[in-house]
Short mmCIF file of C-alpha atoms in Angstrom, two decimals:
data_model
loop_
_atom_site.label_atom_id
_atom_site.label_comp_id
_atom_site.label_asym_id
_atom_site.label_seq_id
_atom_site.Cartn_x
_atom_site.Cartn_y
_atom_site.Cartn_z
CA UNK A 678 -53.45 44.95 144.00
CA UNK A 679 -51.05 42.50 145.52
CA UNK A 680 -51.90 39.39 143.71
CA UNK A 681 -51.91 40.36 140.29
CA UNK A 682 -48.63 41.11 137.88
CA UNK A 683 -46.46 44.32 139.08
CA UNK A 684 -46.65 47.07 136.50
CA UNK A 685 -43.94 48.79 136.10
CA UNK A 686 -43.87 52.46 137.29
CA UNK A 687 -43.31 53.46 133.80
CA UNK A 688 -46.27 51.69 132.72
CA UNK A 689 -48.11 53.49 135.25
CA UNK A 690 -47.02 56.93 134.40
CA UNK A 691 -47.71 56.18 130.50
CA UNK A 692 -51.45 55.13 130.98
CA UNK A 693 -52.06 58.27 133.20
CA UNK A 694 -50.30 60.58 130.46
CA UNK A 695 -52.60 59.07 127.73
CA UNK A 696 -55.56 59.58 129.96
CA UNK A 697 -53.97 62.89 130.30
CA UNK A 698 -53.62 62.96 126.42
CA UNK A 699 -57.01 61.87 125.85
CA UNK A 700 -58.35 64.90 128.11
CA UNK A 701 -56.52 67.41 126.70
CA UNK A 702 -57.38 66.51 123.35
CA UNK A 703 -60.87 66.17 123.50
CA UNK A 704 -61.69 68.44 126.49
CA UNK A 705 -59.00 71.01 126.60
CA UNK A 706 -58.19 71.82 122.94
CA UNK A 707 -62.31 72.29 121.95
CA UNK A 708 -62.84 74.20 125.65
CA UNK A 709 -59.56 76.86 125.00
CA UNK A 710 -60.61 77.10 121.43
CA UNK A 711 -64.31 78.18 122.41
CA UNK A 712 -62.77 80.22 125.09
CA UNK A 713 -60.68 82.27 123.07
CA UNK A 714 -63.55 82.50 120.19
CA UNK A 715 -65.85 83.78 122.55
CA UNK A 716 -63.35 86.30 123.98
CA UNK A 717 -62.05 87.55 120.90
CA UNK A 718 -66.19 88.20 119.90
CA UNK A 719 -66.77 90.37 123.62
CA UNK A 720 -63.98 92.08 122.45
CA UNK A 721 -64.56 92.61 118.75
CA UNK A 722 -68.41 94.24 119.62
CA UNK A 723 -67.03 96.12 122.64
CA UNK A 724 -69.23 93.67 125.05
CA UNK A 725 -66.17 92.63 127.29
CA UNK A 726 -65.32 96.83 127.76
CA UNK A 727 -68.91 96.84 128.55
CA UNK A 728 -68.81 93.70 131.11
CA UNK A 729 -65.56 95.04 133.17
CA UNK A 730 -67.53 98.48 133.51
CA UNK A 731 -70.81 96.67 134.35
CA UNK A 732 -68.83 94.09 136.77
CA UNK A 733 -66.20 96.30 138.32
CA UNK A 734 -67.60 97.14 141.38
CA UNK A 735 -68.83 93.54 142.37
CA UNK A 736 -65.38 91.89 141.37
CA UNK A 737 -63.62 95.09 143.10
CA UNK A 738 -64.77 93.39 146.74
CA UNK A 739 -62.49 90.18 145.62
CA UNK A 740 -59.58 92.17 144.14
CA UNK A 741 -60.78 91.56 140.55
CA UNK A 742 -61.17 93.29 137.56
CA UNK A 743 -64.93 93.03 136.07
CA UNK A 744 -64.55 91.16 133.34
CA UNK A 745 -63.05 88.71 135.71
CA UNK A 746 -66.90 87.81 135.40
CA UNK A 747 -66.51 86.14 132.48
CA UNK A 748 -64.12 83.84 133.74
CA UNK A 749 -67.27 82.74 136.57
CA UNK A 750 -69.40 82.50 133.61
CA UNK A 751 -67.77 80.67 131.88
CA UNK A 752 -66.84 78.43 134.91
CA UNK A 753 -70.60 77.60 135.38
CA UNK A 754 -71.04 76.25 132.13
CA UNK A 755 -67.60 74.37 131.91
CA UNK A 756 -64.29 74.40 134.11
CA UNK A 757 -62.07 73.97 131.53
CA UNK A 758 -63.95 77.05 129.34
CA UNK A 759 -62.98 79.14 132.18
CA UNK A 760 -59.62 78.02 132.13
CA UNK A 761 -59.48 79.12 128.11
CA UNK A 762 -61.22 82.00 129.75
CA UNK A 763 -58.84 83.52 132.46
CA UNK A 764 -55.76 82.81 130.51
CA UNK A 765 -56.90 84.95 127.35
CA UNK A 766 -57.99 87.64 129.09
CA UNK A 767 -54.22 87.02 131.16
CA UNK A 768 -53.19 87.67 127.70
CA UNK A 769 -55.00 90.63 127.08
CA UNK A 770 -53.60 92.14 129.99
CA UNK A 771 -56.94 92.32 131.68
CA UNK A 772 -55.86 89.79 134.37
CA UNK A 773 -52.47 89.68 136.63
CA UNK A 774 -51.25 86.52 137.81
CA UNK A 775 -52.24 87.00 140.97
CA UNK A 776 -56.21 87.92 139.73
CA UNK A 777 -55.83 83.99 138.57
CA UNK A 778 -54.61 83.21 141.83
CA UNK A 779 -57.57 84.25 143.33
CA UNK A 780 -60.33 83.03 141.30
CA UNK A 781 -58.67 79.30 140.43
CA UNK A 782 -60.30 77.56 143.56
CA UNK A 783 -63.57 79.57 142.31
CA UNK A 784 -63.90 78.47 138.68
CA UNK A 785 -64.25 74.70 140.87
CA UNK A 786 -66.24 75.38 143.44
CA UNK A 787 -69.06 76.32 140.66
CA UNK A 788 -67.50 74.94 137.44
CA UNK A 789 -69.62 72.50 135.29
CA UNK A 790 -72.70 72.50 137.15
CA UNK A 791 -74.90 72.77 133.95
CA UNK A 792 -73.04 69.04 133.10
CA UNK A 793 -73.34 68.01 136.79
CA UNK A 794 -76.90 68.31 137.38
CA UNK A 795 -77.00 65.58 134.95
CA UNK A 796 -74.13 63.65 136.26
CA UNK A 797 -74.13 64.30 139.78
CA UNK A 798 -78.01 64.92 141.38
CA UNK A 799 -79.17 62.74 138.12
CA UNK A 800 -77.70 59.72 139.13
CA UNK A 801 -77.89 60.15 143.34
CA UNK A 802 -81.82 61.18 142.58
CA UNK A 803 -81.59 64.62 144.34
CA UNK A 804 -85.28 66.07 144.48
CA UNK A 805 -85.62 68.57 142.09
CA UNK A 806 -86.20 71.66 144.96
CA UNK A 807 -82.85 70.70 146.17
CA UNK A 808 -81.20 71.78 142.85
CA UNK A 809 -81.14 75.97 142.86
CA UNK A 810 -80.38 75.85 146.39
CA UNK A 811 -77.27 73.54 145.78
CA UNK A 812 -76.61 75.90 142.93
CA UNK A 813 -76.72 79.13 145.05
CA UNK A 814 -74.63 76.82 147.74
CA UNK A 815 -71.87 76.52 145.17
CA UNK A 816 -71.58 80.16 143.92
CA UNK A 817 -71.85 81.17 147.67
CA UNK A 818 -68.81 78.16 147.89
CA UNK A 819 -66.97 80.34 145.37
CA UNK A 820 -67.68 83.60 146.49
CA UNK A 821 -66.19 83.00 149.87
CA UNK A 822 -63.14 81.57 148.64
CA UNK A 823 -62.23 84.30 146.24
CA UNK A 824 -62.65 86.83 149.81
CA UNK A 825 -60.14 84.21 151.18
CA UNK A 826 -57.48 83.80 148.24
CA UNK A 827 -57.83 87.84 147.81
CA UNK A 828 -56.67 88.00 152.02
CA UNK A 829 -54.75 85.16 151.45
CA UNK A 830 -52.16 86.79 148.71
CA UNK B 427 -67.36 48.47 149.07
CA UNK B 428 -69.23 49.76 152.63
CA UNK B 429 -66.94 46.94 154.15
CA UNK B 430 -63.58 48.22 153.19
CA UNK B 431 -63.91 51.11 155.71
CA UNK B 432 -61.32 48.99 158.00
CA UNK B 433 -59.09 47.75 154.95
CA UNK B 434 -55.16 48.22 156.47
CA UNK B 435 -53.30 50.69 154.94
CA UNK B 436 -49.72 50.34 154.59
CA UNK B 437 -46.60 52.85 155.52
CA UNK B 438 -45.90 53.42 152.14
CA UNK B 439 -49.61 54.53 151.09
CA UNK B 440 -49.32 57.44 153.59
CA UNK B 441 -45.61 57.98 151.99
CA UNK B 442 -47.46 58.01 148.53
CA UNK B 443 -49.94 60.67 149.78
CA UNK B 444 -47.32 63.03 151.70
CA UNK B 445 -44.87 62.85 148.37
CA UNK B 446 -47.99 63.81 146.09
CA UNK B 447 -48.65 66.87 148.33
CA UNK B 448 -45.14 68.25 148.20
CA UNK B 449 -44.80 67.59 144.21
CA UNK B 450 -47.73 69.73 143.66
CA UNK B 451 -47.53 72.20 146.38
CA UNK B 452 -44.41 74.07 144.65
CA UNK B 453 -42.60 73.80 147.96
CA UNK B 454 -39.39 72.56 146.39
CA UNK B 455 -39.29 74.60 143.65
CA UNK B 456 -36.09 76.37 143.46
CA UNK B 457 -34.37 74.22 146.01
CA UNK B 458 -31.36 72.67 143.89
CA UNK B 459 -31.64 68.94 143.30
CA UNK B 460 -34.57 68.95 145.73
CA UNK B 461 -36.41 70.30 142.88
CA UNK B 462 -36.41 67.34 141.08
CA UNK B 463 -39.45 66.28 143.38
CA UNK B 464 -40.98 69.91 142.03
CA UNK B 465 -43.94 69.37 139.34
CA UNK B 466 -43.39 72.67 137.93
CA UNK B 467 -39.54 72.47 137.83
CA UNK B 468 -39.91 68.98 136.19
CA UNK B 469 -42.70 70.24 133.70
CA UNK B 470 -39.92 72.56 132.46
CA UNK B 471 -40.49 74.85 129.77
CA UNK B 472 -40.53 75.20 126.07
CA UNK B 473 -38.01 76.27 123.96
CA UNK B 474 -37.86 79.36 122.62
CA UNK B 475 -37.94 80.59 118.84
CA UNK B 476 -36.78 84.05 117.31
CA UNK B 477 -39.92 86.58 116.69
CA UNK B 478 -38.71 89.60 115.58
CA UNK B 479 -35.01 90.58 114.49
CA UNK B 480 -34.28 94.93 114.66
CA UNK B 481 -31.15 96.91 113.86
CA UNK B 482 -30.76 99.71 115.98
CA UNK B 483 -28.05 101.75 117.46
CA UNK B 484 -26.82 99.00 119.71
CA UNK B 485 -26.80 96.67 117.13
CA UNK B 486 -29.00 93.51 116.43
CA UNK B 487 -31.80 92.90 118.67
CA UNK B 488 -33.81 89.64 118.40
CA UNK B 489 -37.11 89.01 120.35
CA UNK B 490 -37.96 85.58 121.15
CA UNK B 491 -40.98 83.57 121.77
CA UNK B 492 -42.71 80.26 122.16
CA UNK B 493 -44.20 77.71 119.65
CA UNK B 494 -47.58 79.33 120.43
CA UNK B 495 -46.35 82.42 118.53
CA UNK B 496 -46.69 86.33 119.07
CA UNK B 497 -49.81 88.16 118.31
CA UNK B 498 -52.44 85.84 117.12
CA UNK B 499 -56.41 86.34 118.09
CA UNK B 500 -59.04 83.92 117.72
CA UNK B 501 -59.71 80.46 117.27
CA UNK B 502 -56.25 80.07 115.74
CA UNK B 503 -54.40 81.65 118.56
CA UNK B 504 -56.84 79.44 120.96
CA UNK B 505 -55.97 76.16 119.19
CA UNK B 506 -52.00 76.77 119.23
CA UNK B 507 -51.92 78.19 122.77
CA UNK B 508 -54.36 74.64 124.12
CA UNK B 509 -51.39 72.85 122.40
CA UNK B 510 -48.83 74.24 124.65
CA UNK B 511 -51.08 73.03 127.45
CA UNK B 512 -50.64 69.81 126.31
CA UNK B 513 -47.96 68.09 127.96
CA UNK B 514 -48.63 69.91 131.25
CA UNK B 515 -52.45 67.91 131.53
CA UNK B 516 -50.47 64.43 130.29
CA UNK B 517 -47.45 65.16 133.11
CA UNK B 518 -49.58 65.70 135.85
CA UNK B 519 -52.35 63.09 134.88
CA UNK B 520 -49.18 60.49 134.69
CA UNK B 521 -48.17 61.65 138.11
CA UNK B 522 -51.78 61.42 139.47
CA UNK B 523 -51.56 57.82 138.42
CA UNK B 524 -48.90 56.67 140.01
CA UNK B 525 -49.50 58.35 143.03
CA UNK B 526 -52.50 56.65 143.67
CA UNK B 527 -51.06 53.59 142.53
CA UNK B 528 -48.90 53.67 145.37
CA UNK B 529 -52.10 54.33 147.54
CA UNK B 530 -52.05 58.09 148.28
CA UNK B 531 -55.95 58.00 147.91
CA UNK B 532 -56.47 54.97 150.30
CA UNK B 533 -54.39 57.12 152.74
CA UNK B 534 -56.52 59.94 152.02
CA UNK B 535 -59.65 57.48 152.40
CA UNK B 536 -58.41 56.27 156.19
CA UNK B 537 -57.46 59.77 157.25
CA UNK B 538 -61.08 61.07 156.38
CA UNK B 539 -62.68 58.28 157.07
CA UNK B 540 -63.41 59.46 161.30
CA UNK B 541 -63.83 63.01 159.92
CA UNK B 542 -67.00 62.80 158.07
CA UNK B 543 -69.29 62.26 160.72
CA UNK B 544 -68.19 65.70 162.83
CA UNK B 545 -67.44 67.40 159.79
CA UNK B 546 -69.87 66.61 157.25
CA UNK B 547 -72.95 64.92 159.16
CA UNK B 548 -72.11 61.98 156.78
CA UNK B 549 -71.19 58.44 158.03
CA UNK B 550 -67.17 57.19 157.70
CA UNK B 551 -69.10 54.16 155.39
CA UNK B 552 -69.15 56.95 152.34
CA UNK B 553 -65.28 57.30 152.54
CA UNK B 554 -64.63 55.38 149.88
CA UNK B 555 -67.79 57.10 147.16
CA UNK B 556 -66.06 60.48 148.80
CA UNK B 557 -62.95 59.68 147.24
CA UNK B 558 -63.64 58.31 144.21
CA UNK B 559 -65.97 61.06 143.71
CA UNK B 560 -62.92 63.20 143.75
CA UNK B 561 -61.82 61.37 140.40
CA UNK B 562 -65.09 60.73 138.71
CA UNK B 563 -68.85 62.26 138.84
CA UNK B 564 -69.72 59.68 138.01
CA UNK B 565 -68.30 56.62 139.98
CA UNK B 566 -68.65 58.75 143.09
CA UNK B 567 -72.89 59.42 142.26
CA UNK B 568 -72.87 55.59 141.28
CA UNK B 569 -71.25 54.49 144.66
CA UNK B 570 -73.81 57.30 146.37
CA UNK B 571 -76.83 55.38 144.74
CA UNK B 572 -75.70 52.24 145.83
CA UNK B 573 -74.78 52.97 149.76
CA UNK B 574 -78.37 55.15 149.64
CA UNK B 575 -80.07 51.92 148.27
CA UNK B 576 -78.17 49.70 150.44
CA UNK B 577 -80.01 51.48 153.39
CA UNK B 578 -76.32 52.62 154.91
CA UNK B 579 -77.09 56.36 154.36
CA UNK B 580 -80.47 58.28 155.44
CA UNK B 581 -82.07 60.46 152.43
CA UNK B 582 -80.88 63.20 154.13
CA UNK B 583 -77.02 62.36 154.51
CA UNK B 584 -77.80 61.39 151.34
CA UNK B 585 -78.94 64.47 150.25
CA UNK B 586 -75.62 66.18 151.93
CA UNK B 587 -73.71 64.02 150.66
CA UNK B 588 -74.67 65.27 147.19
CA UNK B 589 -74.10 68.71 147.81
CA UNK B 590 -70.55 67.99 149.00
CA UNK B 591 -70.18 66.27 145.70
CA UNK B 592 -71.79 68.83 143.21
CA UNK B 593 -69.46 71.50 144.33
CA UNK B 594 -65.77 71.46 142.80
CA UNK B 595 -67.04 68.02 141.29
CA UNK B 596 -64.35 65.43 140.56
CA UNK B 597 -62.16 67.88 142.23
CA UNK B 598 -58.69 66.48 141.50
CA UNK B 599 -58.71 65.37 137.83
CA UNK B 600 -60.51 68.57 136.95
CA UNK B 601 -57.99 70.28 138.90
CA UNK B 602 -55.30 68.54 137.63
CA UNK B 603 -55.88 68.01 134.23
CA UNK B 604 -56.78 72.07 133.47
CA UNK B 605 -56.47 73.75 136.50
CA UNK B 606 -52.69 73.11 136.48
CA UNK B 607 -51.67 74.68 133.60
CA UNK B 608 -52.73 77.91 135.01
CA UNK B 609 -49.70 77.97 137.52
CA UNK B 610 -47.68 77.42 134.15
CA UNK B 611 -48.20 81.20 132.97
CA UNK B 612 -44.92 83.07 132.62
CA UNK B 613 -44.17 87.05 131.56
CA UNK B 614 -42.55 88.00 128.69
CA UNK B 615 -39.07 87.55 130.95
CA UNK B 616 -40.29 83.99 131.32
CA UNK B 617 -40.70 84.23 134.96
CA UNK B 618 -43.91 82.50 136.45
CA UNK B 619 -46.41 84.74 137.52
CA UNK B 620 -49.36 82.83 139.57
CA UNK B 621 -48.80 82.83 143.25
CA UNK B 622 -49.83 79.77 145.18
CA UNK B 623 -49.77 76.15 143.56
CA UNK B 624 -52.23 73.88 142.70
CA UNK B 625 -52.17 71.93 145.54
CA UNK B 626 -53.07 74.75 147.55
CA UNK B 627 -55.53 75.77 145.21
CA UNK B 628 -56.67 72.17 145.50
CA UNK B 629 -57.04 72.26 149.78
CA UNK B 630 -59.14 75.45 149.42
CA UNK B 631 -61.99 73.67 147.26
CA UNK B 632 -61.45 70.58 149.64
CA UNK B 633 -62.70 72.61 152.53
CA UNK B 634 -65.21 74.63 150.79
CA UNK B 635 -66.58 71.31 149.71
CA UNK B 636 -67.36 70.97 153.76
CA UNK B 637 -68.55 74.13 154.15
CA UNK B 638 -70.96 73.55 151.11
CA UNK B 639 -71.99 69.98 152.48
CA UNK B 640 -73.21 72.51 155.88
CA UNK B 641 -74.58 74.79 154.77
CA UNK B 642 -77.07 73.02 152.84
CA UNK B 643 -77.31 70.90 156.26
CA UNK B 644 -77.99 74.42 157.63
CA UNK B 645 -80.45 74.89 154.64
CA UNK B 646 -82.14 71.38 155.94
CA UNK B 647 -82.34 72.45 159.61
CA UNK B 648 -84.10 75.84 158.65
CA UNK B 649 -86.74 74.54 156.37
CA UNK B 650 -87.45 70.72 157.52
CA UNK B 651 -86.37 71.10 161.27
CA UNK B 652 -83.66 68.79 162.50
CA UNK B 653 -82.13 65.31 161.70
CA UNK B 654 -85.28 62.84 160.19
CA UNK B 655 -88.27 64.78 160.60
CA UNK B 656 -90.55 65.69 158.11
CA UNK B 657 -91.18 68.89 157.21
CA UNK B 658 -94.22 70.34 158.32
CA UNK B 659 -93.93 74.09 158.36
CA UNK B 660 -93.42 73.79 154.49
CA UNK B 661 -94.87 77.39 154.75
CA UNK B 662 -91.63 78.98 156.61
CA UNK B 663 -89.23 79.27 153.14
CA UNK B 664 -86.17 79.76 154.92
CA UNK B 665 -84.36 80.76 151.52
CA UNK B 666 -80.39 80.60 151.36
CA UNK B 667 -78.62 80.11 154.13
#
């Protein structure tokens, strides 16, 4: 670090925003656009009514509205989905501000563990009979932080 | 990369790491020119566009809103509303950058390093694979391999260590690059709605990552007995813990 050429702070800051760029263009944009497909589909066939009625009373313990579920779904599969996720059903008026509050350190603690398994136990070599209990680990992991968050605000 | 453990870290690194906290922790938003050190004040907002113009009694209303546009559905709404999200991912993904240019991770590295052991059952020698598994899946399960190869960790503080990794993976650029444009959500009067900041948000996974790395050590103790030895009571399936 000390030897070599100086960058500038600028040049810093730039080649972070085009990593930044590079994210949000090919992992943001395609994951909000699914998102918001797949939301506006529960909703068209009544499916999302259906999941907050289903849900309700488990999402109730965290301060949630059921379809809140989706958003954990969807979290499982891919972090940034979820994202697309909680913020269209923000816009629906399903979810409060403070509902996203909650469930933000959740959509982490078991987001993109269908990628991971691939990228994370593939490469370390993690037995195989590890695997659903680091799974069940995680969504415990998120579980208990959405009781905290809901104390917490 | 097991030998760095000692590797001096400067003043300034630790300077680097307590500025990076405050900028995303939303502390000085609000706070005059403070808030210039705000990520949320300095990610600003867009502007706004008329929607709707109405004659009524009290004369011409307009209603306003944002690039994204008022009452779209779909794939067309999604694709203009991941646009405004935009800039947010490149701003704090530029930040991020020179942060740790400046050596906030190293700091974070040396803090943790004499943590691991009481907290994690992990050895200090993983400090650096911890943290650059908070950036990349990838380079962290790489540098995981290689210490586990290397002989430096055991299969099970290997096997911990894996856990801690696999939840809230790559914690800070995931976090970071869509995590932060939830705190970005406004009302209709424009006012920002999503208590907490990411930073917060951000400390919450951190220690659920520890409690995830013990309770699968819990997990170990239960079904293969303590530390090294082998299981031999496979039959008692000690399920979750």
């Amino acid at each position: 670090m000390s030897t070599a050429k100086k960058p500038m702070i600028t040049d810093i800051f730039v080649a972070g925003a085009k990593k930044g760029w590079i994210i949000a263009s090919t992992s943001t944009v395609p994951n909000v656009l699914m998102a918001f497909v797949i939301i506006a589909a529960l909703q068209l066939t009544g499916a999302l009514e259906l999941m907050g009625n289903v849900f309700s009373p488990v999402m109730a313990v965290f301060g949630l509205p059921g379809e809140a579920a989706a958003v954990l779904i969807g979290a499982w599969m891919s972090m940034g989905g979820a994202v697309g996720v909680a913020i269209s059903l923000f816009d629906a008026g399903i979810m409060t501000g403070e509902h996203i509050a909650i469930m933000v350190p959740a959509i982490y603690l078991m987001g993109s563990q269908v990628q991971y398994l691939g990228r994370i136990l593939g490469p370390i070599g993690t037995e195989g009979r590890y695997i659903p209990v680091m799974i069940v680990i995680s969504v415990i992991n998120a579980f208990a932080s959405m009781l905290l968050m809901n104390i917490i605000i | 990369m097991s030998n760095s453990t000692d590797r001096k870290v400067s003043i300034g690194a630790y300077i680097a790491l307590a500025a990076a906290i405050i900028f995303f922790s939303g502390l000085l938003q609000g706070k005059g020119a403070l808030s210039v050190f705000d990520f949320n004040t300095l990610n600003g907002s867009f502007g706004t566009m008329a929607n709707a113009v109405t004659e009524s009694a009290d004369g011409i209303n307009v209603t306003t809103t944002t690039m994204r546009g008022a009452g779209g559905f779909g794939a067309r709404d999604g694709f203009m509303f991941a646009l405004t999200l935009v800039p947010t991912v490149m701003f704090a993904m530029g930040m991020i950058a020179v942060f740790e240019h400046y050596g906030a991770l190293e700091a974070a590295r040396k803090l943790l390093t004499p943590l691991l052991r009481p907290l994690a059952s992990i050895p200090g020698s993983t400090g650096m694979a911890l943290i650059a598994s908070l950036q990349s899946t990838d380079a962290g399960s790489a540098m995981t391999r290689q210490l586990a190869d290397d002989g430096e960790l055991t299969k099970r503080e290997t096997d911990i260590f894996a856990m801690f990794q696999f939840t809230a993976g790559a914690t800070i650029v995931n976090a970071f690059s869509s995590g932060a444009v939830l705190y970005t959500l406004t009302n209709s009067a424009g006012e920002s709605v999503v208590p907490t900041s990411i930073a917060f948000a951000v400390g919450i996974m951190f220690i659920f990552k520890f409690v995830g790395a013990n309770l699968f050590k819990l997990y170990l103790n239960l079904t293969e007995g303590k530390a090294g030895k082998k299981a031999v009571e496979t039959a008692i399936e000690g399920e979750k813990a």
